[in-house]
Amino acid sequence: MATEKEQSQVTTADVIFLGGDIITVSDANPTAEALAIKDGKILSVGQCEDVLKWQGNETQIIDLQGKTLMPGLIEPHTHLELSAGIYDWIDISQINNPDYSYESILQTLRDAAATKTPGEWITAFGYDPIINRELRALTADILDTVSSVHPIIVMIQSMHTTFVNHKALEVLGITDAIAQPPDGCFEKDEKGKLTGILRESASQRVVSYLPLKTQRENTEVVYKQIERFVQAGYTTIWDAGLIPAIPKADSIIRELVQAKDSPLRIIASNSQADMIKHRFPGRLAEERGGNNRFRTTGVKFWYDGSPYTGNIFLQEPYVDSELMQKGLGLPANNCGQRLYAKEKFEQLVQKYHDDGWQIAVHTQGDRAIKEVVDTFEKVLAKSPRKDHRHRLEHCILFSEGDLMRAAKLGLTVSFHINHIYYYGEAL
């Protein structure tokens, strides 16, 4: 809604809507007859005679003809650039392909290989051993049976694990001697040989190595993803940690959403790794100040992983089962892992909190959640800040005691409810 000062500087509205139900999301005045807009902001909403006072010679009058005008939906956690890139891959998800079996998925990959020249990449997304218990972890040896002359990447539905064949490891220059990243894993067997199973940052690193498309092609896939959000009714999204799945994705997104006719606004958090690398030099303070179309408001941490990768950080181990050991390829008696040393994480949270940023933390396991809440408790006791809006993301195993502590600290808890809808039985 425009402020009183802004209204005093405006002579006429750009657009006035009338002739239908207008939902205001205000308990005091839940519906209205008309709504006026200037420069993308609401000037007036209420009775027609009051709103039409903003009409001028250039004002566009839109008759809703009995239809309903309502606020757009807000997507509170997504990854636009990663989703845009993956939608261009082969869809092997069980959600979209309920008839897929283990053998039919491998045959789909073989069929793709038959259409490509040796050396061309085969990329697939949505492998889901949680829904389809027939599936097993795809090692490099298994994917070599699909093709040994095409590099292959298969990403599971959670996006936290990828499977690659030996050709992909060769092309990417990843050898058995590679050092393990502190926040990920290049899985190796008992002989120290790479298995082709990559988790967390190791998985993201491989995706970022994929061959570059043209700027035009990258722009097209990003625009298509924006259209998907809009078609679902979203007008604002929060990008929960910009991930470099598409080269120069941040600049492509910025250009598209800052266009006058863009149907989408984006609030974004930088990944903590990008804050360190200064991928956004000179822009952080400006964007935090509030660009109406695209702004960066904070930093995103991943403190642990995904329940469906098997690395959320737990007080007690995962149940040993065929799903865990065969489907996800995990060791027995597995409690997952934290992706940061506790002391380092506290230092970073303190730094970004003191700098005035909003902090969001991906945290799933009960032990991870406890340690994250402990950290915020210490930081906020040392540096109190009203309306900090720090967030905890996903929160699948939240104890009642830690939930009460989070509430007292003013932490926003963002639950991922689709876990229950799709994977409740497996959990």
Tab-separated table of C-alpha atoms in Angstrom:
chain	number	residue	atom	x	y	z
A	1	MET	CA	0.000	0.000	0.000
A	2	ALA	CA	1.346	3.447	-0.888
A	3	THR	CA	2.309	5.669	2.054
A	4	GLU	CA	0.554	8.972	2.760
A	5	LYS	CA	3.594	10.863	1.475
A	6	GLU	CA	3.628	8.820	-1.750
A	7	GLN	CA	-0.087	9.411	-2.252
A	8	SER	CA	0.376	13.158	-1.924
A	9	GLN	CA	2.857	13.065	-4.804
A	10	VAL	CA	0.579	11.008	-7.101
A	11	THR	CA	-1.995	12.634	-9.347
A	12	THR	CA	-3.676	9.599	-10.884
A	13	ALA	CA	-3.667	5.820	-10.767
A	14	ASP	CA	-2.169	3.685	-13.525
A	15	VAL	CA	-4.863	1.008	-13.179
A	16	ILE	CA	-8.186	0.654	-11.375
A	17	PHE	CA	-9.878	-2.735	-10.955
A	18	LEU	CA	-13.626	-2.979	-10.341
A	19	GLY	CA	-16.650	-5.081	-11.200
A	20	GLY	CA	-15.769	-8.216	-9.240
A	21	ASP	CA	-14.867	-9.631	-5.846
A	22	ILE	CA	-11.640	-8.144	-4.463
A	23	ILE	CA	-10.087	-10.141	-1.617
A	24	THR	CA	-8.002	-7.876	0.632
A	25	VAL	CA	-6.734	-10.366	3.264
A	26	SER	CA	-7.774	-7.800	5.887
A	27	ASP	CA	-10.024	-8.987	8.693
A	28	ALA	CA	-11.376	-5.465	9.144
A	29	ASN	CA	-12.355	-5.122	5.465
A	30	PRO	CA	-12.204	-8.582	3.866
A	31	THR	CA	-13.679	-7.510	0.509
A	32	ALA	CA	-13.786	-4.337	-1.570
A	33	GLU	CA	-15.477	-2.976	-4.671
A	34	ALA	CA	-12.424	-1.440	-6.352
A	35	LEU	CA	-8.645	-1.193	-6.164
A	36	ALA	CA	-6.269	1.458	-7.583
A	37	ILE	CA	-2.582	0.962	-8.427
A	38	LYS	CA	0.287	3.357	-9.195
A	39	ASP	CA	3.817	2.209	-10.051
A	40	GLY	CA	3.078	-1.303	-8.836
A	41	LYS	CA	1.773	-0.216	-5.428
A	42	ILE	CA	-1.775	-0.119	-4.122
A	43	LEU	CA	-3.024	3.445	-3.770
A	44	SER	CA	-6.534	2.766	-2.585
A	45	VAL	CA	-8.874	-0.122	-1.961
A	46	GLY	CA	-12.510	0.125	-0.905
A	47	GLN	CA	-15.766	1.540	-2.252
A	48	CYS	CA	-15.916	2.430	-5.960
A	49	GLU	CA	-16.683	6.109	-5.374
A	50	ASP	CA	-13.588	6.496	-3.165
A	51	VAL	CA	-11.230	4.561	-5.419
A	52	LEU	CA	-12.377	6.279	-8.614
A	53	LYS	CA	-11.154	9.589	-7.210
A	54	TRP	CA	-7.714	8.388	-8.395
A	55	GLN	CA	-8.886	8.063	-12.006
A	56	GLY	CA	-7.191	10.270	-14.621
A	57	ASN	CA	-7.135	10.568	-18.391
A	58	GLU	CA	-4.450	7.851	-18.691
A	59	THR	CA	-5.870	5.490	-16.076
A	60	GLN	CA	-6.717	2.019	-17.341
A	61	ILE	CA	-10.029	0.741	-16.013
A	62	ILE	CA	-10.233	-3.057	-15.821
A	63	ASP	CA	-13.702	-4.547	-15.413
A	64	LEU	CA	-13.337	-7.902	-13.669
A	65	GLN	CA	-16.729	-8.944	-15.062
A	66	GLY	CA	-17.605	-10.835	-11.921
A	67	LYS	CA	-14.225	-12.558	-11.549
A	68	THR	CA	-12.153	-12.458	-8.361
A	69	LEU	CA	-9.004	-10.389	-7.781
A	70	MET	CA	-6.811	-11.774	-5.013
A	71	PRO	CA	-3.242	-11.439	-3.735
A	72	GLY	CA	-0.649	-13.634	-5.419
A	73	LEU	CA	0.778	-16.601	-3.558
A	74	ILE	CA	4.236	-16.456	-1.962
A	75	GLU	CA	6.607	-19.412	-2.399
A	76	PRO	CA	8.608	-19.400	0.878
A	77	HIS	CA	11.441	-21.766	-0.121
A	78	THR	CA	12.633	-22.678	-3.590
A	79	HIS	CA	15.715	-22.703	-5.835
A	80	LEU	CA	14.784	-21.064	-9.118
A	81	GLU	CA	18.082	-21.481	-10.933
A	82	LEU	CA	18.569	-25.106	-9.855
A	83	SER	CA	14.983	-26.002	-10.762
A	84	ALA	CA	15.330	-24.248	-14.120
A	85	GLY	CA	18.380	-26.302	-15.013
A	86	ILE	CA	16.942	-29.608	-13.834
A	87	TYR	CA	13.685	-29.212	-15.759
A	88	ASP	CA	15.849	-29.449	-18.861
A	89	TRP	CA	17.085	-32.912	-17.786
A	90	ILE	CA	15.456	-36.309	-18.409
A	91	ASP	CA	12.560	-36.713	-15.974
A	92	ILE	CA	12.822	-40.076	-14.202
A	93	SER	CA	10.831	-39.043	-11.133
A	94	GLN	CA	8.401	-41.528	-9.642
A	95	ILE	CA	5.913	-38.708	-9.020
A	96	ASN	CA	5.616	-37.937	-12.745
A	97	ASN	CA	6.292	-41.505	-13.953
A	98	PRO	CA	4.489	-43.849	-11.515
A	99	ASP	CA	4.965	-46.872	-13.798
A	100	TYR	CA	8.761	-46.582	-13.850
A	101	SER	CA	10.723	-49.563	-12.571
A	102	TYR	CA	14.446	-49.947	-11.942
A	103	GLU	CA	14.958	-51.581	-15.340
A	104	SER	CA	12.760	-49.078	-17.191
A	105	ILE	CA	14.736	-46.165	-15.732
A	106	LEU	CA	17.996	-47.712	-16.937
A	107	GLN	CA	16.373	-48.327	-20.336
A	108	THR	CA	15.280	-44.660	-20.504
A	109	LEU	CA	18.903	-43.670	-19.973
A	110	ARG	CA	20.062	-46.168	-22.615
A	111	ASP	CA	17.518	-44.763	-25.067
A	112	ALA	CA	18.882	-41.273	-24.410
A	113	ALA	CA	22.428	-42.503	-25.016
A	114	ALA	CA	21.372	-43.958	-28.376
A	115	THR	CA	20.390	-40.469	-29.563
A	116	LYS	CA	23.690	-38.824	-28.626
A	117	THR	CA	27.200	-38.919	-30.010
A	118	PRO	CA	29.981	-40.319	-27.777
A	119	GLY	CA	31.070	-37.732	-25.219
A	120	GLU	CA	27.688	-35.979	-24.987
A	121	TRP	CA	26.267	-35.735	-21.481
A	122	ILE	CA	23.252	-37.667	-20.221
A	123	THR	CA	21.614	-35.857	-17.295
A	124	ALA	CA	18.562	-37.143	-15.427
A	125	PHE	CA	16.642	-35.969	-12.372
A	126	GLY	CA	14.139	-37.415	-9.929
A	127	TYR	CA	15.516	-40.867	-9.085
A	128	ASP	CA	13.480	-41.793	-6.028
A	129	PRO	CA	14.229	-44.924	-3.990
A	130	ILE	CA	12.011	-43.579	-1.196
A	131	ILE	CA	8.771	-43.927	-3.172
A	132	ASN	CA	9.924	-46.899	-5.275
A	133	ARG	CA	11.616	-49.386	-2.944
A	134	GLU	CA	12.747	-51.474	-5.907
A	135	LEU	CA	15.373	-48.870	-6.754
A	136	ARG	CA	18.923	-49.118	-5.512
A	137	ALA	CA	21.835	-46.714	-5.260
A	138	LEU	CA	23.304	-46.207	-8.756
A	139	THR	CA	27.035	-46.776	-8.553
A	140	ALA	CA	29.449	-45.884	-11.337
A	141	ASP	CA	29.667	-49.591	-12.215
A	142	ILE	CA	25.886	-49.776	-12.692
A	143	LEU	CA	25.764	-46.612	-14.809
A	144	ASP	CA	28.652	-47.932	-16.915
A	145	THR	CA	26.227	-50.627	-18.104
A	146	VAL	CA	24.106	-47.815	-19.566
A	147	SER	CA	27.074	-46.264	-21.350
A	148	SER	CA	30.816	-46.073	-20.920
A	149	VAL	CA	31.289	-43.458	-23.666
A	150	HIS	CA	28.779	-40.879	-22.412
A	151	PRO	CA	29.286	-39.067	-19.096
A	152	ILE	CA	26.151	-39.662	-17.003
A	153	ILE	CA	24.714	-37.763	-14.049
A	154	VAL	CA	21.583	-38.900	-12.210
A	155	MET	CA	20.285	-36.689	-9.383
A	156	ILE	CA	17.878	-38.021	-6.780
A	157	GLN	CA	14.604	-36.254	-5.984
A	158	SER	CA	15.941	-34.504	-2.861
A	159	MET	CA	18.762	-32.864	-4.907
A	160	HIS	CA	21.302	-33.762	-2.194
A	161	THR	CA	22.853	-36.785	-3.954
A	162	THR	CA	24.008	-37.487	-7.493
A	163	PHE	CA	25.183	-40.714	-9.122
A	164	VAL	CA	27.785	-40.605	-11.910
A	165	ASN	CA	29.535	-43.148	-14.118
A	166	HIS	CA	33.293	-43.516	-14.578
A	167	LYS	CA	33.210	-41.513	-17.816
A	168	ALA	CA	31.757	-38.524	-15.933
A	169	LEU	CA	34.481	-38.808	-13.281
A	170	GLU	CA	37.095	-38.953	-16.031
A	171	VAL	CA	35.715	-35.943	-17.927
A	172	LEU	CA	35.459	-33.907	-14.736
A	173	GLY	CA	38.988	-34.823	-13.667
A	174	ILE	CA	37.832	-36.389	-10.400
A	175	THR	CA	40.196	-39.138	-9.273
A	176	ASP	CA	40.459	-41.465	-6.287
A	177	ALA	CA	42.964	-39.035	-4.765
A	178	ILE	CA	40.421	-36.205	-4.462
A	179	ALA	CA	40.188	-34.689	-0.999
A	180	GLN	CA	36.852	-34.780	0.773
A	181	PRO	CA	35.150	-31.390	1.107
A	182	PRO	CA	34.192	-30.422	4.677
A	183	ASP	CA	30.509	-30.164	3.731
A	184	GLY	CA	30.068	-33.102	1.365
A	185	CYS	CA	31.346	-36.495	0.304
A	186	PHE	CA	32.878	-38.225	-2.724
A	187	GLU	CA	32.014	-41.729	-1.545
A	188	LYS	CA	34.827	-44.299	-1.730
A	189	ASP	CA	34.832	-48.052	-1.152
A	190	GLU	CA	37.016	-49.955	1.311
A	191	LYS	CA	39.869	-49.865	-1.221
A	192	GLY	CA	39.684	-46.086	-1.562
A	193	LYS	CA	38.081	-46.205	-5.020
A	194	LEU	CA	35.357	-43.753	-5.979
A	195	THR	CA	31.938	-45.412	-6.104
A	196	GLY	CA	30.256	-42.713	-8.192
A	197	ILE	CA	27.981	-41.642	-5.307
A	198	LEU	CA	28.346	-37.944	-4.476
A	199	ARG	CA	26.625	-36.134	-1.637
A	200	GLU	CA	25.995	-32.464	-0.734
A	201	SER	CA	28.693	-30.025	-1.958
A	202	ALA	CA	30.408	-32.815	-3.916
A	203	SER	CA	27.148	-33.264	-5.798
A	204	GLN	CA	26.731	-29.517	-6.380
A	205	ARG	CA	30.308	-29.273	-7.609
A	206	VAL	CA	29.668	-31.848	-10.324
A	207	VAL	CA	26.496	-30.075	-11.466
A	208	SER	CA	28.402	-26.795	-11.771
A	209	TYR	CA	30.956	-28.552	-14.041
A	210	LEU	CA	28.394	-29.420	-16.708
A	211	PRO	CA	29.078	-28.058	-20.204
A	212	LEU	CA	28.013	-24.471	-20.693
A	213	LYS	CA	25.011	-23.642	-22.817
A	214	THR	CA	24.689	-20.369	-24.642
A	215	GLN	CA	23.507	-17.344	-22.698
A	216	ARG	CA	20.313	-17.406	-24.760
A	217	GLU	CA	19.601	-21.051	-23.879
A	218	ASN	CA	20.247	-20.396	-20.186
A	219	THR	CA	17.957	-17.367	-20.266
A	220	GLU	CA	15.222	-19.454	-21.897
A	221	VAL	CA	15.291	-22.182	-19.223
A	222	VAL	CA	15.225	-19.585	-16.431
A	223	TYR	CA	12.282	-17.804	-18.087
A	224	LYS	CA	10.410	-21.106	-18.410
A	225	GLN	CA	10.852	-21.710	-14.687
A	226	ILE	CA	9.529	-18.230	-13.904
A	227	GLU	CA	6.484	-19.068	-16.043
A	228	ARG	CA	5.926	-22.282	-14.052
A	229	PHE	CA	5.779	-20.292	-10.818
A	230	VAL	CA	3.362	-17.783	-12.313
A	231	GLN	CA	1.095	-20.492	-13.723
A	232	ALA	CA	0.841	-21.939	-10.209
A	233	GLY	CA	-0.292	-18.553	-8.864
A	234	TYR	CA	2.967	-17.332	-7.329
A	235	THR	CA	3.904	-13.666	-7.643
A	236	THR	CA	6.749	-13.651	-5.090
A	237	ILE	CA	9.327	-16.339	-4.333
A	238	TRP	CA	12.180	-16.702	-1.872
A	239	ASP	CA	15.266	-18.265	-3.463
A	240	ALA	CA	16.770	-20.165	-0.542
A	241	GLY	CA	20.457	-19.852	-1.346
A	242	LEU	CA	21.427	-19.105	-4.932
A	243	ILE	CA	23.070	-22.261	-6.342
A	244	PRO	CA	25.304	-21.953	-9.440
A	245	ALA	CA	23.532	-24.644	-11.458
A	246	ILE	CA	23.359	-22.286	-14.454
A	247	PRO	CA	26.276	-19.974	-15.334
A	248	LYS	CA	25.514	-16.332	-14.488
A	249	ALA	CA	22.070	-17.370	-13.248
A	250	ASP	CA	21.901	-14.492	-10.772
A	251	SER	CA	22.399	-11.875	-13.504
A	252	ILE	CA	19.910	-13.651	-15.811
A	253	ILE	CA	17.293	-13.757	-13.059
A	254	ARG	CA	17.912	-10.115	-12.163
A	255	GLU	CA	17.478	-8.990	-15.775
A	256	LEU	CA	14.266	-10.966	-16.265
A	257	VAL	CA	12.502	-9.984	-13.049
A	258	GLN	CA	13.480	-6.322	-13.224
A	259	ALA	CA	11.679	-5.940	-16.549
A	260	LYS	CA	8.599	-3.746	-16.194
A	261	ASP	CA	6.265	-6.527	-17.303
A	262	SER	CA	7.778	-9.217	-15.058
A	263	PRO	CA	5.014	-11.148	-13.254
A	264	LEU	CA	7.367	-12.293	-10.475
A	265	ARG	CA	9.302	-10.690	-7.618
A	266	ILE	CA	12.270	-12.469	-6.047
A	267	ILE	CA	13.737	-12.255	-2.571
A	268	ALA	CA	17.011	-14.190	-2.429
A	269	SER	CA	19.571	-15.413	0.045
A	270	ASN	CA	23.157	-15.985	-0.991
A	271	SER	CA	24.686	-19.297	-0.053
A	272	GLN	CA	27.293	-18.897	2.646
A	273	ALA	CA	29.974	-20.108	0.226
A	274	ASP	CA	29.076	-17.304	-2.189
A	275	MET	CA	29.241	-14.694	0.556
A	276	ILE	CA	32.799	-15.837	1.274
A	277	LYS	CA	33.767	-15.820	-2.420
A	278	HIS	CA	32.191	-12.367	-2.898
A	279	ARG	CA	30.175	-13.420	-5.921
A	280	PHE	CA	28.073	-10.306	-5.375
A	281	PRO	CA	30.653	-7.551	-4.758
A	282	GLY	CA	29.291	-4.068	-4.244
A	283	ARG	CA	25.669	-5.154	-4.426
A	284	LEU	CA	24.898	-6.538	-1.011
A	285	ALA	CA	24.170	-3.333	0.883
A	286	GLU	CA	22.238	-1.920	-2.082
A	287	GLU	CA	20.033	-4.994	-2.447
A	288	ARG	CA	19.450	-5.280	1.286
A	289	GLY	CA	18.121	-1.725	1.096
A	290	GLY	CA	15.205	-2.939	-0.990
A	291	ASN	CA	14.997	-3.361	-4.712
A	292	ASN	CA	11.305	-3.802	-5.488
A	293	ARG	CA	11.876	-6.573	-8.057
A	294	PHE	CA	14.946	-8.444	-6.853
A	295	ARG	CA	16.774	-8.114	-3.594
A	296	THR	CA	19.160	-10.155	-1.505
A	297	THR	CA	18.284	-10.115	2.175
A	298	GLY	CA	20.540	-12.653	3.771
A	299	VAL	CA	22.683	-15.745	3.868
A	300	LYS	CA	21.740	-19.436	3.735
A	301	PHE	CA	23.556	-22.223	5.596
A	302	TRP	CA	23.170	-25.985	5.191
A	303	TYR	CA	23.899	-27.402	8.660
A	304	ASP	CA	23.008	-30.986	7.741
A	305	GLY	CA	21.540	-32.807	4.762
A	306	SER	CA	18.390	-34.592	3.626
A	307	PRO	CA	16.613	-37.537	5.270
A	308	TYR	CA	16.511	-39.083	1.781
A	309	THR	CA	20.240	-38.798	1.331
A	310	GLY	CA	20.699	-40.282	4.792
A	311	ASN	CA	22.778	-37.509	6.316
A	312	ILE	CA	20.526	-35.503	8.604
A	313	PHE	CA	22.321	-35.204	11.951
A	314	LEU	CA	20.633	-37.446	14.521
A	315	GLN	CA	20.815	-38.178	18.245
A	316	GLU	CA	20.091	-41.852	17.478
A	317	PRO	CA	20.950	-43.691	14.234
A	318	TYR	CA	18.712	-44.332	11.271
A	319	VAL	CA	16.927	-47.681	11.394
A	320	ASP	CA	18.961	-50.219	9.465
A	321	SER	CA	16.791	-51.418	6.593
A	322	GLU	CA	16.792	-52.473	2.963
A	323	LEU	CA	15.793	-48.908	2.050
A	324	MET	CA	18.750	-47.355	3.885
A	325	GLN	CA	21.469	-49.825	2.918
A	326	LYS	CA	20.295	-50.924	-0.552
A	327	GLY	CA	18.187	-47.990	-1.722
A	328	LEU	CA	20.417	-45.172	-0.475
A	329	GLY	CA	23.702	-47.046	-0.179
A	330	LEU	CA	24.391	-46.026	3.426
A	331	PRO	CA	26.417	-47.753	6.141
A	332	ALA	CA	24.658	-49.379	9.072
A	333	ASN	CA	24.303	-47.541	12.389
A	334	ASN	CA	24.340	-44.204	10.564
A	335	CYS	CA	23.665	-40.958	12.493
A	336	GLY	CA	24.311	-38.606	9.580
A	337	GLN	CA	26.609	-35.634	10.010
A	338	ARG	CA	26.827	-31.902	10.591
A	339	LEU	CA	28.290	-29.956	7.665
A	340	TYR	CA	29.977	-27.326	9.857
A	341	ALA	CA	32.149	-27.545	12.921
A	342	LYS	CA	30.089	-26.089	15.787
A	343	GLU	CA	32.619	-23.379	16.614
A	344	LYS	CA	32.992	-22.284	12.991
A	345	PHE	CA	29.228	-22.157	12.530
A	346	GLU	CA	28.817	-19.983	15.623
A	347	GLN	CA	31.495	-17.576	14.364
A	348	LEU	CA	29.777	-17.233	10.986
A	349	VAL	CA	26.295	-16.767	12.454
A	350	GLN	CA	27.682	-14.099	14.785
A	351	LYS	CA	29.360	-12.311	11.884
A	352	TYR	CA	26.340	-12.170	9.583
A	353	HIS	CA	23.967	-11.377	12.445
A	354	ASP	CA	26.158	-8.451	13.524
A	355	ASP	CA	26.300	-7.272	9.902
A	356	GLY	CA	22.502	-7.048	9.874
A	357	TRP	CA	21.665	-9.920	7.554
A	358	GLN	CA	18.751	-12.330	7.812
A	359	ILE	CA	20.131	-15.836	8.400
A	360	ALA	CA	18.412	-19.004	7.183
A	361	VAL	CA	19.658	-22.452	8.199
A	362	HIS	CA	18.757	-25.748	6.550
A	363	THR	CA	18.459	-28.053	9.534
A	364	GLN	CA	16.644	-31.400	9.679
A	365	GLY	CA	17.868	-33.852	12.302
A	366	ASP	CA	17.085	-33.459	16.015
A	367	ARG	CA	20.763	-33.121	16.928
A	368	ALA	CA	21.325	-30.568	14.148
A	369	ILE	CA	18.295	-28.538	15.233
A	370	LYS	CA	19.422	-28.517	18.865
A	371	GLU	CA	22.897	-27.272	17.922
A	372	VAL	CA	21.511	-24.590	15.605
A	373	VAL	CA	19.092	-23.324	18.276
A	374	ASP	CA	21.968	-23.401	20.800
A	375	THR	CA	23.981	-21.209	18.431
A	376	PHE	CA	21.233	-18.631	17.955
A	377	GLU	CA	20.669	-18.595	21.718
A	378	LYS	CA	24.311	-17.622	22.269
A	379	VAL	CA	24.436	-15.095	19.430
A	380	LEU	CA	21.189	-13.344	20.389
A	381	ALA	CA	22.207	-13.205	24.054
A	382	LYS	CA	25.454	-11.510	23.037
A	383	SER	CA	23.947	-9.271	20.321
A	384	PRO	CA	20.179	-8.768	20.800
A	385	ARG	CA	18.361	-7.548	17.687
A	386	LYS	CA	14.655	-6.915	17.300
A	387	ASP	CA	12.853	-8.343	14.291
A	388	HIS	CA	15.900	-10.282	13.071
A	389	ARG	CA	13.691	-12.757	11.148
A	390	HIS	CA	16.264	-15.561	11.251
A	391	ARG	CA	14.827	-18.807	9.874
A	392	LEU	CA	15.143	-22.547	10.343
A	393	GLU	CA	14.349	-24.517	7.178
A	394	HIS	CA	12.617	-27.948	6.905
A	395	CYS	CA	12.888	-28.904	10.608
A	396	ILE	CA	11.783	-32.510	10.209
A	397	LEU	CA	12.714	-33.729	13.736
A	398	PHE	CA	12.023	-30.798	16.063
A	399	SER	CA	11.755	-31.680	19.770
A	400	GLU	CA	9.085	-29.829	21.717
A	401	GLY	CA	11.704	-28.314	24.031
A	402	ASP	CA	13.782	-26.932	21.165
A	403	LEU	CA	10.634	-25.669	19.438
A	404	MET	CA	9.729	-23.662	22.552
A	405	ARG	CA	13.273	-22.281	22.727
A	406	ALA	CA	13.098	-21.271	19.056
A	407	ALA	CA	9.811	-19.462	19.682
A	408	LYS	CA	11.287	-17.502	22.599
A	409	LEU	CA	14.234	-16.477	20.407
A	410	GLY	CA	11.900	-15.199	17.685
A	411	LEU	CA	13.150	-17.728	15.126
A	412	THR	CA	10.862	-18.426	12.185
A	413	VAL	CA	10.317	-22.157	11.715
A	414	SER	CA	9.640	-23.132	8.097
A	415	PHE	CA	8.311	-26.688	7.915
A	416	HIS	CA	8.524	-28.737	4.705
A	417	ILE	CA	5.098	-30.364	4.821
A	418	ASN	CA	5.519	-32.245	1.516
A	419	HIS	CA	7.826	-34.614	3.396
A	420	ILE	CA	4.753	-36.043	5.082
A	421	TYR	CA	2.513	-36.082	2.001
A	422	TYR	CA	4.947	-37.973	-0.227
A	423	TYR	CA	7.279	-39.730	2.188
A	424	GLY	CA	5.451	-40.092	5.494
A	425	GLU	CA	5.411	-43.892	5.398
A	426	ALA	CA	9.132	-44.070	4.651
A	427	LEU	CA	9.925	-41.620	7.442
